[in-house]
mmCIF file with all atom_site columns, N, CA and C in Angstrom:
data_model
loop_
_atom_site.group_PDB
_atom_site.id
_atom_site.type_symbol
_atom_site.label_atom_id
_atom_site.label_alt_id
_atom_site.label_comp_id
_atom_site.label_asym_id
_atom_site.label_entity_id
_atom_site.label_seq_id
_atom_site.pdbx_PDB_ins_code
_atom_site.Cartn_x
_atom_site.Cartn_y
_atom_site.Cartn_z
_atom_site.occupancy
_atom_site.B_iso_or_equiv
_atom_site.pdbx_formal_charge
_atom_site.auth_seq_id
_atom_site.auth_comp_id
_atom_site.auth_asym_id
_atom_site.auth_atom_id
_atom_site.pdbx_PDB_model_num
ATOM 1   N N  . UNK A 1 1  ? 0.844  -1.176 0.000  1.00 97.00 ? 1  UNK A N  1
ATOM 2   C CA . UNK A 1 1  ? 0.000  0.000  0.000  1.00 97.00 ? 1  UNK A CA 1
ATOM 3   C C  . UNK A 1 1  ? 0.886  1.235  0.000  1.00 97.00 ? 1  UNK A C  1
ATOM 4   N N  . UNK A 1 2  ? 0.306  2.332  -0.387 1.00 98.00 ? 2  UNK A N  1
ATOM 5   C CA . UNK A 1 2  ? 1.058  3.572  -0.536 1.00 98.00 ? 2  UNK A CA 1
ATOM 6   C C  . UNK A 1 2  ? 0.754  4.541  0.610  1.00 98.00 ? 2  UNK A C  1
ATOM 7   N N  . UNK A 1 3  ? 1.816  5.062  1.254  1.00 98.00 ? 3  UNK A N  1
ATOM 8   C CA . UNK A 1 3  ? 1.681  6.086  2.281  1.00 98.00 ? 3  UNK A CA 1
ATOM 9   C C  . UNK A 1 3  ? 2.726  7.165  2.009  1.00 98.00 ? 3  UNK A C  1
ATOM 10  N N  . UNK A 1 4  ? 2.667  8.227  2.759  1.00 98.00 ? 4  UNK A N  1
ATOM 11  C CA . UNK A 1 4  ? 3.646  9.308  2.650  1.00 98.00 ? 4  UNK A CA 1
ATOM 12  C C  . UNK A 1 4  ? 4.453  9.359  3.941  1.00 98.00 ? 4  UNK A C  1
ATOM 13  N N  . UNK A 1 5  ? 5.763  9.315  3.809  1.00 98.00 ? 5  UNK A N  1
ATOM 14  C CA . UNK A 1 5  ? 6.650  9.432  4.968  1.00 98.00 ? 5  UNK A CA 1
ATOM 15  C C  . UNK A 1 5  ? 7.510  10.660 4.752  1.00 98.00 ? 5  UNK A C  1
ATOM 16  N N  . UNK A 1 6  ? 7.343  11.630 5.640  1.00 97.00 ? 6  UNK A N  1
ATOM 17  C CA . UNK A 1 6  ? 8.059  12.900 5.529  1.00 97.00 ? 6  UNK A CA 1
ATOM 18  C C  . UNK A 1 6  ? 7.945  13.476 4.123  1.00 97.00 ? 6  UNK A C  1
ATOM 19  N N  . UNK A 1 7  ? 6.734  13.383 3.557  1.00 97.00 ? 7  UNK A N  1
ATOM 20  C CA . UNK A 1 7  ? 6.442  13.976 2.262  1.00 97.00 ? 7  UNK A CA 1
ATOM 21  C C  . UNK A 1 7  ? 6.770  13.129 1.049  1.00 97.00 ? 7  UNK A C  1
ATOM 22  N N  . UNK A 1 8  ? 7.393  11.972 1.251  1.00 97.00 ? 8  UNK A N  1
ATOM 23  C CA . UNK A 1 8  ? 7.754  11.104 0.129  1.00 97.00 ? 8  UNK A CA 1
ATOM 24  C C  . UNK A 1 8  ? 6.839  9.889  0.083  1.00 97.00 ? 8  UNK A C  1
ATOM 25  N N  . UNK A 1 9  ? 6.420  9.525  -1.122 1.00 98.00 ? 9  UNK A N  1
ATOM 26  C CA . UNK A 1 9  ? 5.568  8.349  -1.302 1.00 98.00 ? 9  UNK A CA 1
ATOM 27  C C  . UNK A 1 9  ? 6.403  7.096  -1.058 1.00 98.00 ? 9  UNK A C  1
ATOM 28  N N  . UNK A 1 10 ? 5.861  6.188  -0.265 1.00 97.00 ? 10 UNK A N  1
ATOM 29  C CA . UNK A 1 10 ? 6.531  4.917  0.025  1.00 97.00 ? 10 UNK A CA 1
ATOM 30  C C  . UNK A 1 10 ? 5.521  3.784  -0.066 1.00 97.00 ? 10 UNK A C  1
ATOM 31  N N  . UNK A 1 11 ? 6.004  2.631  -0.460 1.00 97.00 ? 11 UNK A N  1
ATOM 32  C CA . UNK A 1 11 ? 5.202  1.412  -0.463 1.00 97.00 ? 11 UNK A CA 1
ATOM 33  C C  . UNK A 1 11 ? 5.508  0.642  0.817  1.00 97.00 ? 11 UNK A C  1
ATOM 34  N N  . UNK A 1 12 ? 4.462  0.259  1.551  1.00 97.00 ? 12 UNK A N  1
ATOM 35  C CA . UNK A 1 12 ? 4.636  -0.513 2.776  1.00 97.00 ? 12 UNK A CA 1
ATOM 36  C C  . UNK A 1 12 ? 3.630  -1.655 2.794  1.00 97.00 ? 12 UNK A C  1
ATOM 37  N N  . UNK A 1 13 ? 3.845  -2.588 3.680  1.00 96.00 ? 13 UNK A N  1
ATOM 38  C CA . UNK A 1 13 ? 2.962  -3.741 3.838  1.00 96.00 ? 13 UNK A CA 1
ATOM 39  C C  . UNK A 1 13 ? 1.629  -3.308 4.452  1.00 96.00 ? 13 UNK A C  1
ATOM 40  N N  . UNK A 1 14 ? 0.511  -3.727 3.892  1.00 96.00 ? 14 UNK A N  1
ATOM 41  C CA . UNK A 1 14 ? -0.789 -3.396 4.500  1.00 96.00 ? 14 UNK A CA 1
ATOM 42  C C  . UNK A 1 14 ? -0.862 -3.901 5.941  1.00 96.00 ? 14 UNK A C  1
ATOM 43  N N  . UNK A 1 15 ? -1.463 -3.101 6.811  1.00 95.00 ? 15 UNK A N  1
ATOM 44  C CA . UNK A 1 15 ? -1.631 -3.484 8.214  1.00 95.00 ? 15 UNK A CA 1
ATOM 45  C C  . UNK A 1 15 ? -0.401 -3.244 9.068  1.00 95.00 ? 15 UNK A C  1
ATOM 46  N N  . UNK A 1 16 ? 0.598  -2.529 8.548  1.00 98.00 ? 16 UNK A N  1
ATOM 47  C CA . UNK A 1 16 ? 1.826  -2.301 9.293  1.00 98.00 ? 16 UNK A CA 1
ATOM 48  C C  . UNK A 1 16 ? 1.571  -1.317 10.442 1.00 98.00 ? 16 UNK A C  1
ATOM 49  N N  . UNK A 1 17 ? 2.198  -1.594 11.578 1.00 98.00 ? 17 UNK A N  1
ATOM 50  C CA . UNK A 1 17 ? 2.074  -0.701 12.731 1.00 98.00 ? 17 UNK A CA 1
ATOM 51  C C  . UNK A 1 17 ? 3.183  0.347  12.670 1.00 98.00 ? 17 UNK A C  1
ATOM 52  N N  . UNK A 1 18 ? 3.030  1.391  13.456 1.00 97.00 ? 18 UNK A N  1
ATOM 53  C CA . UNK A 1 18 ? 4.071  2.418  13.537 1.00 97.00 ? 18 UNK A CA 1
ATOM 54  C C  . UNK A 1 18 ? 5.375  1.793  14.011 1.00 97.00 ? 18 UNK A C  1
ATOM 55  N N  . UNK A 1 19 ? 5.316  0.889  14.986 1.00 97.00 ? 19 UNK A N  1
ATOM 56  C CA . UNK A 1 19 ? 6.522  0.222  15.485 1.00 97.00 ? 19 UNK A CA 1
ATOM 57  C C  . UNK A 1 19 ? 7.218  -0.560 14.367 1.00 97.00 ? 19 UNK A C  1
ATOM 58  N N  . UNK A 1 20 ? 6.472  -1.292 13.562 1.00 97.00 ? 20 UNK A N  1
ATOM 59  C CA . UNK A 1 20 ? 7.047  -2.051 12.462 1.00 97.00 ? 20 UNK A CA 1
ATOM 60  C C  . UNK A 1 20 ? 7.613  -1.122 11.393 1.00 97.00 ? 20 UNK A C  1
ATOM 61  N N  . UNK A 1 21 ? 6.924  -0.024 11.151 1.00 97.00 ? 21 UNK A N  1
ATOM 62  C CA . UNK A 1 21 ? 7.396  0.959  10.188 1.00 97.00 ? 21 UNK A CA 1
ATOM 63  C C  . UNK A 1 21 ? 8.736  1.535  10.626 1.00 97.00 ? 21 UNK A C  1
ATOM 64  N N  . UNK A 1 22 ? 8.833  1.902  11.900 1.00 97.00 ? 22 UNK A N  1
ATOM 65  C CA . UNK A 1 22 ? 10.082 2.453  12.430 1.00 97.00 ? 22 UNK A CA 1
ATOM 66  C C  . UNK A 1 22 ? 11.215 1.431  12.352 1.00 97.00 ? 22 UNK A C  1
ATOM 67  N N  . UNK A 1 23 ? 10.909 0.176  12.646 1.00 96.00 ? 23 UNK A N  1
ATOM 68  C CA . UNK A 1 23 ? 11.924 -0.876 12.561 1.00 96.00 ? 23 UNK A CA 1
ATOM 69  C C  . UNK A 1 23 ? 12.415 -1.024 11.126 1.00 96.00 ? 23 UNK A C  1
ATOM 70  N N  . UNK A 1 24 ? 11.512 -0.957 10.175 1.00 95.00 ? 24 UNK A N  1
ATOM 71  C CA . UNK A 1 24 ? 11.877 -1.087 8.773  1.00 95.00 ? 24 UNK A CA 1
ATOM 72  C C  . UNK A 1 24 ? 12.696 0.091  8.269  1.00 95.00 ? 24 UNK A C  1
ATOM 73  N N  . UNK A 1 25 ? 12.551 1.236  8.929  1.00 94.00 ? 25 UNK A N  1
ATOM 74  C CA . UNK A 1 25 ? 13.305 2.430  8.558  1.00 94.00 ? 25 UNK A CA 1
ATOM 75  C C  . UNK A 1 25 ? 14.560 2.590  9.402  1.00 94.00 ? 25 UNK A C  1
ATOM 76  N N  . UNK A 1 26 ? 14.881 1.573  10.205 1.00 92.00 ? 26 UNK A N  1
ATOM 77  C CA . UNK A 1 26 ? 16.039 1.578  11.098 1.00 92.00 ? 26 UNK A CA 1
ATOM 78  C C  . UNK A 1 26 ? 15.964 2.715  12.119 1.00 92.00 ? 26 UNK A C  1
ATOM 79  N N  . UNK A 1 27 ? 14.745 2.996  12.580 1.00 89.00 ? 27 UNK A N  1
ATOM 80  C CA . UNK A 1 27 ? 14.535 4.043  13.581 1.00 89.00 ? 27 UNK A CA 1
ATOM 81  C C  . UNK A 1 27 ? 14.095 3.472  14.928 1.00 89.00 ? 27 UNK A C  1
ATOM 82  N N  . UNK A 1 28 ? 13.929 2.163  15.015 1.00 81.00 ? 28 UNK A N  1
ATOM 83  C CA . UNK A 1 28 ? 13.473 1.547  16.253 1.00 81.00 ? 28 UNK A CA 1
ATOM 84  C C  . UNK A 1 28 ? 14.503 1.790  17.347 1.00 81.00 ? 28 UNK A C  1
ATOM 85  N N  . UNK A 1 29 ? 14.010 2.179  18.513 1.00 81.00 ? 29 UNK A N  1
ATOM 86  C CA . UNK A 1 29 ? 14.892 2.411  19.650 1.00 81.00 ? 29 UNK A CA 1
ATOM 87  C C  . UNK A 1 29 ? 15.530 3.787  19.660 1.00 81.00 ? 29 UNK A C  1
ATOM 88  N N  . UNK A 1 30 ? 15.369 4.538  18.587 1.00 85.00 ? 30 UNK A N  1
ATOM 89  C CA . UNK A 1 30 ? 15.923 5.892  18.539 1.00 85.00 ? 30 UNK A CA 1
ATOM 90  C C  . UNK A 1 30 ? 14.899 6.877  19.092 1.00 85.00 ? 30 UNK A C  1
ATOM 91  N N  . UNK A 1 31 ? 15.389 8.028  19.468 1.00 91.00 ? 31 UNK A N  1
ATOM 92  C CA . UNK A 1 31 ? 14.504 9.070  19.980 1.00 91.00 ? 31 UNK A CA 1
ATOM 93  C C  . UNK A 1 31 ? 13.865 9.799  18.799 1.00 91.00 ? 31 UNK A C  1
ATOM 94  N N  . UNK A 1 32 ? 12.619 9.456  18.564 1.00 95.00 ? 32 UNK A N  1
ATOM 95  C CA . UNK A 1 32 ? 11.868 10.072 17.467 1.00 95.00 ? 32 UNK A CA 1
ATOM 96  C C  . UNK A 1 32 ? 10.479 10.464 17.958 1.00 95.00 ? 32 UNK A C  1
ATOM 97  N N  . UNK A 1 33 ? 9.886  11.394 17.253 1.00 96.00 ? 33 UNK A N  1
ATOM 98  C CA . UNK A 1 33 ? 8.483  11.732 17.446 1.00 96.00 ? 33 UNK A CA 1
ATOM 99  C C  . UNK A 1 33 ? 7.769  11.345 16.159 1.00 96.00 ? 33 UNK A C  1
ATOM 100 N N  . UNK A 1 34 ? 6.592  10.750 16.291 1.00 97.00 ? 34 UNK A N  1
ATOM 101 C CA . UNK A 1 34 ? 5.844  10.286 15.126 1.00 97.00 ? 34 UNK A CA 1
ATOM 102 C C  . UNK A 1 34 ? 4.466  10.928 15.119 1.00 97.00 ? 34 UNK A C  1
ATOM 103 N N  . UNK A 1 35 ? 4.095  11.390 13.941 1.00 98.00 ? 35 UNK A N  1
ATOM 104 C CA . UNK A 1 35 ? 2.789  11.986 13.727 1.00 98.00 ? 35 UNK A CA 1
ATOM 105 C C  . UNK A 1 35 ? 2.151  11.274 12.532 1.00 98.00 ? 35 UNK A C  1
ATOM 106 N N  . UNK A 1 36 ? 0.898  10.888 12.683 1.00 98.00 ? 36 UNK A N  1
ATOM 107 C CA . UNK A 1 36 ? 0.156  10.278 11.579 1.00 98.00 ? 36 UNK A CA 1
ATOM 108 C C  . UNK A 1 36 ? -1.066 11.152 11.321 1.00 98.00 ? 36 UNK A C  1
ATOM 109 N N  . UNK A 1 37 ? -1.140 11.692 10.120 1.00 98.00 ? 37 UNK A N  1
ATOM 110 C CA . UNK A 1 37 ? -2.241 12.575 9.745  1.00 98.00 ? 37 UNK A CA 1
ATOM 111 C C  . UNK A 1 37 ? -2.428 13.715 10.747 1.00 98.00 ? 37 UNK A C  1
ATOM 112 N N  . UNK A 1 38 ? -1.309 14.310 11.142 1.00 97.00 ? 38 UNK A N  1
ATOM 113 C CA . UNK A 1 38 ? -1.248 15.457 12.055 1.00 97.00 ? 38 UNK A CA 1
ATOM 114 C C  . UNK A 1 38 ? -1.612 15.141 13.491 1.00 97.00 ? 38 UNK A C  1
ATOM 115 N N  . UNK A 1 39 ? -1.741 13.860 13.830 1.00 97.00 ? 39 UNK A N  1
ATOM 116 C CA . UNK A 1 39 ? -1.976 13.446 15.213 1.00 97.00 ? 39 UNK A CA 1
ATOM 117 C C  . UNK A 1 39 ? -0.699 12.809 15.748 1.00 97.00 ? 39 UNK A C  1
ATOM 118 N N  . UNK A 1 40 ? -0.221 13.320 16.875 1.00 97.00 ? 40 UNK A N  1
ATOM 119 C CA . UNK A 1 40 ? 0.983  12.749 17.486 1.00 97.00 ? 40 UNK A CA 1
ATOM 120 C C  . UNK A 1 40 ? 0.654  11.369 18.035 1.00 97.00 ? 40 UNK A C  1
ATOM 121 N N  . UNK A 1 41 ? 1.513  10.414 17.740 1.00 98.00 ? 41 UNK A N  1
ATOM 122 C CA . UNK A 1 41 ? 1.342  9.047  18.238 1.00 98.00 ? 41 UNK A CA 1
ATOM 123 C C  . UNK A 1 41 ? 2.274  8.885  19.437 1.00 98.00 ? 41 UNK A C  1
ATOM 124 N N  . UNK A 1 42 ? 1.727  8.657  20.639 1.00 97.00 ? 42 UNK A N  1
ATOM 125 C CA . UNK A 1 42 ? 2.602  8.454  21.795 1.00 97.00 ? 42 UNK A CA 1
ATOM 126 C C  . UNK A 1 42 ? 3.390  7.157  21.641 1.00 97.00 ? 42 UNK A C  1
ATOM 127 N N  . UNK A 1 43 ? 4.582  7.130  22.212 1.00 95.00 ? 43 UNK A N  1
ATOM 128 C CA . UNK A 1 43 ? 5.429  5.938  22.124 1.00 95.00 ? 43 UNK A CA 1
ATOM 129 C C  . UNK A 1 43 ? 4.665  4.685  22.563 1.00 95.00 ? 43 UNK A C  1
ATOM 130 N N  . UNK A 1 44 ? 3.805  4.827  23.558 1.00 97.00 ? 44 UNK A N  1
ATOM 131 C CA . UNK A 1 44 ? 3.036  3.677  24.047 1.00 97.00 ? 44 UNK A CA 1
ATOM 132 C C  . UNK A 1 44 ? 2.043  3.160  23.002 1.00 97.00 ? 44 UNK A C  1
ATOM 133 N N  . UNK A 1 45 ? 1.757  3.952  21.973 1.00 97.00 ? 45 UNK A N  1
ATOM 134 C CA . UNK A 1 45 ? 0.812  3.542  20.944 1.00 97.00 ? 45 UNK A CA 1
ATOM 135 C C  . UNK A 1 45 ? 1.449  3.039  19.665 1.00 97.00 ? 45 UNK A C  1
ATOM 136 N N  . UNK A 1 46 ? 2.775  2.985  19.610 1.00 96.00 ? 46 UNK A N  1
ATOM 137 C CA . UNK A 1 46 ? 3.474  2.566  18.386 1.00 96.00 ? 46 UNK A CA 1
ATOM 138 C C  . UNK A 1 46 ? 3.079  1.160  17.944 1.00 96.00 ? 46 UNK A C  1
ATOM 139 N N  . UNK A 1 47 ? 2.905  0.253  18.883 1.00 97.00 ? 47 UNK A N  1
ATOM 140 C CA . UNK A 1 47 ? 2.573  -1.142 18.530 1.00 97.00 ? 47 UNK A CA 1
ATOM 141 C C  . UNK A 1 47 ? 1.136  -1.272 18.021 1.00 97.00 ? 47 UNK A C  1
ATOM 142 N N  . UNK A 1 48 ? 0.232  -0.479 18.572 1.00 98.00 ? 48 UNK A N  1
ATOM 143 C CA . UNK A 1 48 ? -1.183 -0.638 18.234 1.00 98.00 ? 48 UNK A CA 1
ATOM 144 C C  . UNK A 1 48 ? -1.661 0.267  17.098 1.00 98.00 ? 48 UNK A C  1
ATOM 145 N N  . UNK A 1 49 ? -0.934 1.335  16.813 1.00 98.00 ? 49 UNK A N  1
ATOM 146 C CA . UNK A 1 49 ? -1.363 2.272  15.759 1.00 98.00 ? 49 UNK A CA 1
ATOM 147 C C  . UNK A 1 49 ? -1.010 1.708  14.401 1.00 98.00 ? 49 UNK A C  1
ATOM 148 N N  . UNK A 1 50 ? -2.022 1.385  13.612 1.00 98.00 ? 50 UNK A N  1
ATOM 149 C CA . UNK A 1 50 ? -1.842 0.818  12.279 1.00 98.00 ? 50 UNK A CA 1
ATOM 150 C C  . UNK A 1 50 ? -1.908 1.949  11.255 1.00 98.00 ? 50 UNK A C  1
ATOM 151 N N  . UNK A 1 51 ? -1.026 1.892  10.281 1.00 98.00 ? 51 UNK A N  1
ATOM 152 C CA . UNK A 1 51 ? -0.989 2.884  9.210  1.00 98.00 ? 51 UNK A CA 1
ATOM 153 C C  . UNK A 1 51 ? -1.885 2.404  8.071  1.00 98.00 ? 51 UNK A C  1
ATOM 154 N N  . UNK A 1 52 ? -2.696 3.307  7.538  1.00 98.00 ? 52 UNK A N  1
ATOM 155 C CA . UNK A 1 52 ? -3.644 2.990  6.477  1.00 98.00 ? 52 UNK A CA 1
ATOM 156 C C  . UNK A 1 52 ? -3.209 3.590  5.144  1.00 98.00 ? 52 UNK A C  1
ATOM 157 N N  . UNK A 1 53 ? -3.736 3.081  4.039  1.00 98.00 ? 53 UNK A N  1
ATOM 158 C CA . UNK A 1 53 ? -3.373 3.634  2.727  1.00 98.00 ? 53 UNK A CA 1
ATOM 159 C C  . UNK A 1 53 ? -3.629 5.142  2.674  1.00 98.00 ? 53 UNK A C  1
ATOM 160 N N  . UNK A 1 54 ? -2.658 5.867  2.125  1.00 98.00 ? 54 UNK A N  1
ATOM 161 C CA . UNK A 1 54 ? -2.788 7.304  1.969  1.00 98.00 ? 54 UNK A CA 1
ATOM 162 C C  . UNK A 1 54 ? -2.437 8.120  3.196  1.00 98.00 ? 54 UNK A C  1
ATOM 163 N N  . UNK A 1 55 ? -2.116 7.453  4.312  1.00 98.00 ? 55 UNK A N  1
ATOM 164 C CA . UNK A 1 55 ? -1.746 8.192  5.524  1.00 98.00 ? 55 UNK A CA 1
ATOM 165 C C  . UNK A 1 55 ? -0.482 8.998  5.301  1.00 98.00 ? 55 UNK A C  1
ATOM 166 N N  . UNK A 1 56 ? -0.418 10.113 6.003  1.00 98.00 ? 56 UNK A N  1
ATOM 167 C CA . UNK A 1 56 ? 0.764  10.970 5.996  1.00 98.00 ? 56 UNK A CA 1
ATOM 168 C C  . UNK A 1 56 ? 1.474  10.798 7.334  1.00 98.00 ? 56 UNK A C  1
ATOM 169 N N  . UNK A 1 57 ? 2.685  10.259 7.282  1.00 98.00 ? 57 UNK A N  1
ATOM 170 C CA . UNK A 1 57 ? 3.460  9.991  8.493  1.00 98.00 ? 57 UNK A CA 1
ATOM 171 C C  . UNK A 1 57 ? 4.656  10.947 8.498  1.00 98.00 ? 57 UNK A C  1
ATOM 172 N N  . UNK A 1 58 ? 4.850  11.622 9.632  1.00 98.00 ? 58 UNK A N  1
ATOM 173 C CA . UNK A 1 58 ? 6.014  12.482 9.823  1.00 98.00 ? 58 UNK A CA 1
ATOM 174 C C  . UNK A 1 58 ? 6.832  11.889 10.950 1.00 98.00 ? 58 UNK A C  1
ATOM 175 N N  . UNK A 1 59 ? 8.118  11.724 10.697 1.00 97.00 ? 59 UNK A N  1
ATOM 176 C CA . UNK A 1 59 ? 9.027  11.189 11.712 1.00 97.00 ? 59 UNK A CA 1
ATOM 177 C C  . UNK A 1 59 ? 10.116 12.230 11.933 1.00 97.00 ? 59 UNK A C  1
ATOM 178 N N  . UNK A 1 60 ? 10.222 12.686 13.167 1.00 96.00 ? 60 UNK A N  1
ATOM 179 C CA . UNK A 1 60 ? 11.199 13.709 13.519 1.00 96.00 ? 60 UNK A CA 1
ATOM 180 C C  . UNK A 1 60 ? 12.186 13.093 14.504 1.00 96.00 ? 60 UNK A C  1
ATOM 181 N N  . UNK A 1 61 ? 13.471 13.197 14.179 1.00 90.00 ? 61 UNK A N  1
ATOM 182 C CA . UNK A 1 61 ? 14.526 12.687 15.042 1.00 90.00 ? 61 UNK A CA 1
ATOM 183 C C  . UNK A 1 61 ? 14.895 13.734 16.081 1.00 90.00 ? 61 UNK A C  1
ATOM 184 N N  . UNK A 1 62 ? 14.964 13.339 17.336 1.00 82.00 ? 62 UNK A N  1
ATOM 185 C CA . UNK A 1 62 ? 15.376 14.250 18.406 1.00 82.00 ? 62 UNK A CA 1
ATOM 186 C C  . UNK A 1 62 ? 16.896 14.408 18.362 1.00 82.00 ? 62 UNK A C  1
ATOM 187 N N  . UNK A 1 63 ? 17.328 15.657 18.423 1.00 80.00 ? 63 UNK A N  1
ATOM 188 C CA . UNK A 1 63 ? 18.757 15.953 18.396 1.00 80.00 ? 63 UNK A CA 1
ATOM 189 C C  . UNK A 1 63 ? 19.095 16.749 19.643 1.00 80.00 ? 63 UNK A C  1
ATOM 190 N N  . UNK A 1 64 ? 20.043 16.256 20.422 1.00 75.00 ? 64 UNK A N  1
ATOM 191 C CA . UNK A 1 64 ? 20.470 16.948 21.628 1.00 75.00 ? 64 UNK A CA 1
ATOM 192 C C  . UNK A 1 64 ? 21.512 18.015 21.317 1.00 75.00 ? 64 UNK A C  1
ATOM 193 N N  . UNK A 1 65 ? 21.600 18.935 22.199 1.00 70.00 ? 65 UNK A N  1
ATOM 194 C CA . UNK A 1 65 ? 22.598 19.995 22.015 1.00 70.00 ? 65 UNK A CA 1
ATOM 195 C C  . UNK A 1 65 ? 22.498 20.992 23.145 1.00 70.00 ? 65 UNK A C  1
ATOM 196 N N  . UNK A 1 66 ? 23.339 21.958 23.072 1.00 62.00 ? 66 UNK A N  1
ATOM 197 C CA . UNK A 1 66 ? 23.258 22.925 24.159 1.00 62.00 ? 66 UNK A CA 1
ATOM 198 C C  . UNK A 1 66 ? 23.994 24.173 23.882 1.00 62.00 ? 66 UNK A C  1
#
């Protein structure tokens, strides 16, 4: 199925969860914020939140500094 990740069209497996998506993008375990269709997905919801065709997913990497 087709979704948008950070503005780019990507093909992913139907029924994929946010957690599986992050693992496939090598982002699992990293400090990221995820938004699906402008709704922030809490880390506790990564396993249960399923991505649907046409969804817009934004993944922002946390960067430390000072």
